[in-house]
């Protein structure tokens, strides 16, 4: 994969600097936006995504030594401050619109962590993307959904793996068990990322890593960046596990709907396999993540409970924003009856 396209002055300055190589004498000046705009600022989000990608598979057109370059780490830290601030604002705003149950859980009320967690997730109201895919999304719209999700699913579980050395005891063992499953139980070709690549191929989309990074908007980038932000900082280990638990707890039923939607729209059985696999897997992962990881984590470190719930809310709110962006585009399209810009499609199902 090559560096993505710049989307504004921050990413342009950053990518020009990165192309020059760590030994060049060029300087990097990054002008920041207002922090509260960070979740909607595609320029900031693509810059942050690229800086995080240095720790995953990086880019073919830049020097690998950039990963630990002090200047880039300083820029990343500034972007993360803006991101962190915006996350807290978004959670606060979203909570105002949610039910009293969600609001009460966010400030940790009585009961054990697991029951509070399940109440919080169960009461959270997000956009009905899965119902839309199941019921009436067109094949083109389902491809848009798949390419948006490809940014995460082609590196599925990787950001959470960073938490393994940061926790201990039963919580660590449970996280390893969950991740082992995400990585296909040691069977070559069976990692969930590879299963999703098959879905993309079957849908006539490009399954190469990062193929659609230039086509996704700020909500998709933010939903991905939050996992790297939590995963790369030890101090956010609680939020990382809360995010993971909320992700798993909101996956099984939607995956049933996605699989049904793909079949309804004429996609192949092989295309639906990834979602079929997650109906059962994520029902198990949900229990593992909440009861065996998060509950055990707070037994050893009770101060992490608020972070776990914060991470869970970040997952719910950012995934809702990602889904809402897609639905809004589909609704605009329906209203105007004019063609929307199609994703790059390399074939047909
Ligand atoms: Fe998975
Ligand atoms: Fe899972």
CSV table of C-alpha atoms and ligand atoms in Angstrom, one decimal:
chain,number,residue,atom,x,y,z
A,1,UNK,CA,0.0,0.0,0.0
A,2,UNK,CA,1.1,3.5,-0.8
A,3,UNK,CA,0.5,6.6,1.4
A,4,UNK,CA,-3.1,7.8,1.0
A,5,UNK,CA,-4.1,10.9,-0.8
A,6,UNK,CA,-3.8,14.1,1.2
A,7,UNK,CA,-7.2,15.5,2.2
A,8,UNK,CA,-6.2,19.0,3.3
A,9,UNK,CA,-3.3,21.0,4.7
A,10,UNK,CA,-2.4,18.7,7.7
A,11,UNK,CA,-2.2,15.5,5.7
A,12,UNK,CA,-0.5,17.3,2.8
A,13,UNK,CA,2.3,18.7,5.0
A,14,UNK,CA,2.6,15.4,6.8
A,15,UNK,CA,2.7,13.2,3.6
A,16,UNK,CA,5.2,15.5,1.9
A,17,UNK,CA,7.4,15.3,4.9
A,18,UNK,CA,7.2,11.5,5.1
A,19,UNK,CA,8.0,11.2,1.4
A,20,UNK,CA,11.3,13.1,2.0
A,21,UNK,CA,12.6,10.4,4.3
A,22,UNK,CA,13.9,10.6,7.9
A,23,UNK,CA,17.3,11.8,6.9
A,24,UNK,CA,16.0,14.9,5.0
A,25,UNK,CA,16.3,18.3,6.5
A,26,UNK,CA,12.8,19.4,5.7
A,27,UNK,CA,10.6,20.7,8.6
A,28,UNK,CA,7.1,19.8,9.4
A,29,UNK,CA,4.5,22.4,10.3
A,30,UNK,CA,1.0,21.2,11.2
A,31,UNK,CA,-1.8,23.7,11.7
A,32,UNK,CA,-4.5,22.3,13.9
A,33,UNK,CA,-8.2,22.6,13.6
A,34,UNK,CA,-10.5,23.4,16.5
A,35,UNK,CA,-10.5,20.3,18.6
A,36,UNK,CA,-14.3,19.9,18.6
A,37,UNK,CA,-14.3,19.4,14.8
A,38,UNK,CA,-11.8,16.6,15.0
A,39,UNK,CA,-14.3,13.7,14.4
A,40,UNK,CA,-15.6,15.3,11.2
A,41,UNK,CA,-12.2,16.6,10.0
A,42,UNK,CA,-11.2,14.2,7.2
A,43,UNK,CA,-7.8,15.9,6.9
A,44,UNK,CA,-7.0,15.3,10.6
A,45,UNK,CA,-8.4,11.8,10.5
A,46,UNK,CA,-6.5,10.6,7.4
A,47,UNK,CA,-3.3,12.1,8.9
A,48,UNK,CA,-3.9,10.2,12.2
A,49,UNK,CA,-4.8,7.0,10.3
A,50,UNK,CA,-1.6,7.2,8.3
A,51,UNK,CA,0.5,7.8,11.5
A,52,UNK,CA,-1.1,4.8,13.1
A,53,UNK,CA,-0.6,2.7,10.0
A,54,UNK,CA,3.1,3.0,10.5
A,55,UNK,CA,2.6,0.6,13.4
A,56,UNK,CA,0.6,-1.9,11.3
A,57,UNK,CA,1.8,-2.7,7.8
A,58,UNK,CA,3.0,0.8,6.9
A,59,UNK,CA,3.5,2.0,3.3
A,60,UNK,CA,5.6,0.9,0.4
A,61,UNK,CA,6.6,4.4,-0.6
A,62,UNK,CA,8.2,5.6,2.7
A,63,UNK,CA,11.0,4.7,5.0
A,64,UNK,CA,10.2,2.1,7.7
A,65,UNK,CA,12.2,4.1,10.2
A,66,UNK,CA,9.4,6.7,10.4
A,67,UNK,CA,7.6,4.4,12.9
A,68,UNK,CA,9.5,5.8,15.8
A,69,UNK,CA,10.5,9.2,14.5
A,70,UNK,CA,10.2,11.8,17.3
A,71,UNK,CA,8.8,14.5,15.0
A,72,UNK,CA,6.0,12.3,13.8
A,73,UNK,CA,5.3,11.1,17.3
A,74,UNK,CA,5.0,14.7,18.4
A,75,UNK,CA,2.6,15.5,15.6
A,76,UNK,CA,0.6,12.3,16.4
A,77,UNK,CA,0.4,13.4,20.0
A,78,UNK,CA,-1.1,16.8,19.0
A,79,UNK,CA,-3.6,15.1,16.7
A,80,UNK,CA,-4.5,12.7,19.5
A,81,UNK,CA,-5.2,15.5,21.9
A,82,UNK,CA,-7.7,17.0,19.5
A,83,UNK,CA,-9.2,13.5,18.9
A,84,UNK,CA,-9.4,12.7,22.6
A,85,UNK,CA,-11.1,16.0,23.3
A,86,UNK,CA,-13.6,15.5,20.5
A,87,UNK,CA,-14.4,11.9,21.7
A,88,UNK,CA,-15.4,13.2,25.1
A,89,UNK,CA,-17.5,15.9,23.5
A,90,UNK,CA,-19.2,13.4,21.2
A,91,UNK,CA,-19.9,11.0,24.0
A,92,UNK,CA,-21.4,13.9,26.1
A,93,UNK,CA,-23.6,15.0,23.2
A,94,UNK,CA,-24.7,11.5,22.3
A,95,UNK,CA,-25.6,10.7,25.9
A,96,UNK,CA,-28.0,13.7,26.0
A,97,UNK,CA,-30.0,12.1,23.2
A,98,UNK,CA,-30.0,8.6,24.7
A,99,UNK,CA,-32.3,7.1,27.3
A,100,UNK,CA,-32.0,7.6,31.0
A,101,UNK,CA,-30.6,4.1,31.3
A,102,UNK,CA,-27.7,4.8,29.0
A,103,UNK,CA,-27.0,8.1,30.9
A,104,UNK,CA,-27.1,6.4,34.3
A,105,UNK,CA,-24.8,3.6,33.1
A,106,UNK,CA,-22.3,6.1,31.7
A,107,UNK,CA,-21.8,7.6,35.2
A,108,UNK,CA,-21.6,4.0,36.7
A,109,UNK,CA,-24.6,3.1,38.9
A,110,UNK,CA,-25.2,0.1,41.1
A,111,UNK,CA,-25.0,-3.6,40.2
A,112,UNK,CA,-22.0,-5.6,38.8
A,113,UNK,CA,-20.0,-4.4,35.8
A,114,UNK,CA,-21.4,-7.1,33.4
A,115,UNK,CA,-25.1,-6.2,34.1
A,116,UNK,CA,-24.4,-2.5,33.8
A,117,UNK,CA,-22.5,-3.1,30.6
A,118,UNK,CA,-25.3,-5.2,29.0
A,119,UNK,CA,-27.9,-2.6,30.1
A,120,UNK,CA,-25.9,0.2,28.6
A,121,UNK,CA,-25.4,-1.5,25.2
A,122,UNK,CA,-28.9,-2.8,25.1
A,123,UNK,CA,-30.4,0.6,25.7
A,124,UNK,CA,-28.2,2.5,23.3
A,125,UNK,CA,-30.1,3.5,20.1
A,126,UNK,CA,-28.1,3.7,16.9
A,127,UNK,CA,-29.0,3.9,13.3
A,128,UNK,CA,-30.7,0.8,11.8
A,129,UNK,CA,-28.0,0.0,9.2
A,130,UNK,CA,-28.3,-3.8,9.6
A,131,UNK,CA,-32.1,-3.7,9.1
A,132,UNK,CA,-31.6,-1.5,6.0
A,133,UNK,CA,-29.1,-4.0,4.5
A,134,UNK,CA,-31.3,-6.9,5.3
A,135,UNK,CA,-34.5,-5.3,4.0
A,136,UNK,CA,-33.9,-3.1,1.0
A,137,UNK,CA,-30.3,-2.0,0.3
A,138,UNK,CA,-29.3,-2.4,-3.3
A,139,UNK,CA,-26.3,-4.5,-4.4
A,140,UNK,CA,-24.4,-1.2,-5.0
A,141,UNK,CA,-25.3,0.1,-1.6
A,142,UNK,CA,-24.2,-3.2,0.0
A,143,UNK,CA,-20.8,-2.8,-1.8
A,144,UNK,CA,-20.5,0.7,-0.4
A,145,UNK,CA,-21.1,-0.8,3.1
A,146,UNK,CA,-18.5,-3.5,2.5
A,147,UNK,CA,-15.8,-1.1,1.3
A,148,UNK,CA,-16.4,1.2,4.2
A,149,UNK,CA,-16.1,-1.8,6.6
A,150,UNK,CA,-13.0,-3.1,4.8
A,151,UNK,CA,-10.8,-0.5,6.4
A,152,UNK,CA,-11.2,-2.3,9.7
A,153,UNK,CA,-12.0,-5.9,8.7
A,154,UNK,CA,-8.9,-6.3,6.6
A,155,UNK,CA,-6.9,-5.7,9.8
A,156,UNK,CA,-9.5,-7.2,12.1
A,157,UNK,CA,-8.4,-7.7,15.7
A,158,UNK,CA,-4.9,-6.3,15.2
A,159,UNK,CA,-5.4,-3.1,17.3
A,160,UNK,CA,-6.7,-5.2,20.2
A,161,UNK,CA,-3.7,-7.5,20.1
A,162,UNK,CA,-1.6,-4.6,21.5
A,163,UNK,CA,-3.5,-4.8,24.8
A,164,UNK,CA,-2.3,-8.4,25.4
A,165,UNK,CA,1.1,-7.4,27.0
A,166,UNK,CA,-0.7,-4.6,28.9
A,167,UNK,CA,-3.0,-6.7,31.0
A,168,UNK,CA,-2.5,-9.8,33.1
A,169,UNK,CA,-4.1,-12.9,34.8
A,170,UNK,CA,-7.5,-14.2,33.7
A,171,UNK,CA,-8.3,-11.1,31.6
A,172,UNK,CA,-5.1,-11.7,29.6
A,173,UNK,CA,-5.9,-15.4,29.1
A,174,UNK,CA,-9.4,-14.5,27.9
A,175,UNK,CA,-8.2,-11.9,25.5
A,176,UNK,CA,-5.7,-14.4,24.0
A,177,UNK,CA,-8.5,-16.9,23.6
A,178,UNK,CA,-10.7,-14.4,21.8
A,179,UNK,CA,-7.9,-13.2,19.6
A,180,UNK,CA,-6.9,-16.8,18.7
A,181,UNK,CA,-10.4,-17.2,17.3
A,182,UNK,CA,-10.2,-13.9,15.4
A,183,UNK,CA,-7.0,-15.1,13.9
A,184,UNK,CA,-8.6,-18.4,12.7
A,185,UNK,CA,-7.5,-20.7,15.5
A,186,UNK,CA,-4.1,-21.1,13.9
A,187,UNK,CA,-5.5,-22.3,10.6
A,188,UNK,CA,-3.9,-20.6,7.6
A,189,UNK,CA,-6.4,-18.7,5.5
A,190,UNK,CA,-9.0,-18.6,8.3
A,191,UNK,CA,-8.3,-15.3,10.0
A,192,UNK,CA,-11.3,-13.1,10.0
A,193,UNK,CA,-9.5,-10.5,8.0
A,194,UNK,CA,-8.9,-13.2,5.3
A,195,UNK,CA,-12.6,-14.3,5.4
A,196,UNK,CA,-13.6,-10.7,4.8
A,197,UNK,CA,-11.2,-10.5,1.9
A,198,UNK,CA,-13.2,-13.4,0.3
A,199,UNK,CA,-16.4,-11.4,0.9
A,200,UNK,CA,-14.9,-8.4,-1.0
A,201,UNK,CA,-13.7,-10.6,-3.8
A,202,UNK,CA,-17.1,-12.3,-4.1
A,203,UNK,CA,-18.7,-8.9,-4.2
A,204,UNK,CA,-16.5,-7.7,-7.0
A,205,UNK,CA,-14.5,-5.4,-4.8
A,206,UNK,CA,-10.8,-5.0,-4.4
A,207,UNK,CA,-9.6,-7.0,-1.4
A,208,UNK,CA,-6.1,-5.6,-1.2
A,209,UNK,CA,-5.2,-4.1,2.1
A,210,UNK,CA,-6.1,-0.4,2.3
A,211,UNK,CA,-7.6,-0.3,-1.3
A,212,UNK,CA,-10.4,2.0,-0.4
A,213,UNK,CA,-8.7,4.3,2.1
A,214,UNK,CA,-9.0,7.3,-0.3
A,215,UNK,CA,-12.8,6.7,-0.6
A,216,UNK,CA,-14.0,6.7,3.0
A,217,UNK,CA,-15.0,9.7,5.0
A,218,UNK,CA,-14.1,11.1,8.4
A,219,UNK,CA,-16.6,8.9,10.4
A,220,UNK,CA,-15.1,5.7,9.0
A,221,UNK,CA,-11.6,6.9,9.7
A,222,UNK,CA,-12.5,8.0,13.2
A,223,UNK,CA,-14.1,4.6,14.0
A,224,UNK,CA,-10.9,3.0,13.0
A,225,UNK,CA,-8.5,5.5,14.6
A,226,UNK,CA,-10.2,5.1,18.0
A,227,UNK,CA,-9.1,1.4,18.1
A,228,UNK,CA,-5.5,2.3,17.4
A,229,UNK,CA,-5.6,5.2,19.8
A,230,UNK,CA,-6.7,2.9,22.6
A,231,UNK,CA,-4.5,0.0,21.5
A,232,UNK,CA,-1.3,2.0,21.3
A,233,UNK,CA,-1.5,3.6,24.7
A,234,UNK,CA,-1.1,1.5,27.8
A,235,UNK,CA,-3.1,4.1,29.8
A,236,UNK,CA,-6.1,3.4,27.5
A,237,UNK,CA,-6.1,-0.4,28.1
A,238,UNK,CA,-9.4,-0.2,29.9
A,239,UNK,CA,-11.0,1.8,27.1
A,240,UNK,CA,-9.5,-0.7,24.6
A,241,UNK,CA,-11.2,-3.6,26.3
A,242,UNK,CA,-14.5,-1.7,26.8
A,243,UNK,CA,-14.5,-0.9,23.1
A,244,UNK,CA,-13.8,-4.5,22.2
A,245,UNK,CA,-16.6,-5.7,24.5
A,246,UNK,CA,-19.1,-3.2,22.9
A,247,UNK,CA,-18.0,-4.2,19.4
A,248,UNK,CA,-18.5,-7.9,20.1
A,249,UNK,CA,-21.8,-7.3,21.9
A,250,UNK,CA,-23.3,-5.4,18.9
A,251,UNK,CA,-22.1,-7.8,16.2
A,252,UNK,CA,-23.9,-11.1,16.3
A,253,UNK,CA,-27.5,-10.0,15.5
A,254,UNK,CA,-26.4,-7.4,12.9
A,255,UNK,CA,-24.2,-10.1,11.2
A,256,UNK,CA,-27.3,-12.3,10.8
A,257,UNK,CA,-29.1,-9.4,9.1
A,258,UNK,CA,-26.0,-8.6,6.9
A,259,UNK,CA,-25.8,-12.2,5.8
A,260,UNK,CA,-29.5,-12.2,4.9
A,261,UNK,CA,-29.2,-8.9,3.1
A,262,UNK,CA,-26.3,-10.1,1.0
A,263,UNK,CA,-28.3,-13.3,0.0
A,264,UNK,CA,-31.4,-11.2,-0.8
A,265,UNK,CA,-29.4,-8.9,-3.0
A,266,UNK,CA,-28.0,-11.9,-5.0
A,267,UNK,CA,-24.5,-12.1,-3.5
A,268,UNK,CA,-22.9,-15.6,-3.3
A,269,UNK,CA,-22.9,-18.0,-0.3
A,270,UNK,CA,-19.2,-17.4,-0.1
A,271,UNK,CA,-19.7,-13.7,0.2
A,272,UNK,CA,-22.1,-14.2,3.2
A,273,UNK,CA,-19.7,-16.6,4.9
A,274,UNK,CA,-17.9,-13.9,6.9
A,275,UNK,CA,-21.1,-12.7,8.4
A,276,UNK,CA,-22.4,-16.3,9.0
A,277,UNK,CA,-19.2,-17.0,10.9
A,278,UNK,CA,-19.7,-14.0,13.2
A,279,UNK,CA,-23.3,-14.8,14.2
A,280,UNK,CA,-22.0,-17.6,16.4
A,281,UNK,CA,-18.4,-16.4,17.0
A,282,UNK,CA,-19.4,-13.0,18.3
A,283,UNK,CA,-22.1,-14.3,20.5
A,284,UNK,CA,-19.3,-16.2,22.2
A,285,UNK,CA,-16.8,-13.3,22.0
A,286,UNK,CA,-19.4,-11.0,23.6
A,287,UNK,CA,-19.5,-13.2,26.8
A,288,UNK,CA,-15.7,-13.6,26.7
A,289,UNK,CA,-15.0,-9.9,26.3
A,290,UNK,CA,-17.5,-8.7,29.0
A,291,UNK,CA,-17.4,-11.4,31.6
A,292,UNK,CA,-13.9,-12.9,31.2
A,293,UNK,CA,-11.9,-9.8,30.1
A,294,UNK,CA,-13.6,-6.6,31.4
A,295,UNK,CA,-14.9,-8.1,34.7
A,296,UNK,CA,-11.6,-9.7,35.5
A,297,UNK,CA,-9.7,-6.5,34.5
A,298,UNK,CA,-11.6,-4.4,37.1
A,299,UNK,CA,-11.1,-7.1,39.8
A,300,UNK,CA,-7.4,-6.4,39.6
A,301,UNK,CA,-7.7,-2.7,38.7
A,302,UNK,CA,-11.0,-1.3,39.9
A,303,UNK,CA,-10.1,2.2,38.7
A,304,UNK,CA,-10.4,1.0,35.1
A,305,UNK,CA,-14.2,0.6,35.2
A,306,UNK,CA,-15.0,4.2,34.1
A,307,UNK,CA,-12.4,3.7,31.2
A,308,UNK,CA,-14.1,0.5,30.1
A,309,UNK,CA,-17.5,2.2,29.9
A,310,UNK,CA,-16.0,5.2,28.1
A,311,UNK,CA,-14.4,2.8,25.6
A,312,UNK,CA,-17.7,1.0,25.1
A,313,UNK,CA,-19.5,4.3,24.5
A,314,UNK,CA,-16.8,5.4,22.0
A,315,UNK,CA,-17.5,2.2,20.1
A,316,UNK,CA,-21.3,2.7,20.1
A,317,UNK,CA,-21.1,6.4,19.2
A,318,UNK,CA,-18.4,6.2,16.5
A,319,UNK,CA,-19.9,3.1,14.9
A,320,UNK,CA,-23.3,4.9,14.9
A,321,UNK,CA,-21.7,7.9,13.1
A,322,UNK,CA,-20.1,5.6,10.5
A,323,UNK,CA,-23.5,3.9,9.9
A,324,UNK,CA,-25.4,7.2,9.9
A,325,UNK,CA,-23.1,8.5,7.2
A,326,UNK,CA,-23.9,5.6,4.9
A,327,UNK,CA,-27.6,5.8,5.5
A,328,UNK,CA,-27.6,9.6,4.9
A,329,UNK,CA,-25.9,9.0,1.6
A,330,UNK,CA,-28.4,6.4,0.6
A,331,UNK,CA,-31.4,8.6,1.7
A,332,UNK,CA,-30.0,11.6,-0.3
A,333,UNK,CA,-29.7,9.3,-3.3
A,334,UNK,CA,-33.3,8.1,-2.9
A,335,UNK,CA,-34.6,11.7,-2.5
A,336,UNK,CA,-32.7,13.3,-5.4
A,337,UNK,CA,-32.9,10.2,-7.6
A,338,UNK,CA,-29.6,11.3,-9.1
A,339,UNK,CA,-26.6,8.9,-9.2
A,340,UNK,CA,-24.2,9.2,-6.2
A,341,UNK,CA,-20.5,8.8,-6.8
A,342,UNK,CA,-20.0,5.0,-7.0
A,343,UNK,CA,-17.1,3.3,-5.2
A,344,UNK,CA,-14.4,1.8,-7.4
A,345,UNK,CA,-15.7,-1.6,-8.3
A,346,UNK,CA,-13.4,-4.0,-10.0
A,347,UNK,CA,-16.0,-6.5,-11.1
A,348,UNK,CA,-19.6,-7.7,-10.5
A,349,UNK,CA,-20.9,-10.4,-8.2
B,1,LIG,FE1,-14.1,-11.4,13.9
B,2,LIG,FE1,-15.3,-11.2,17.3
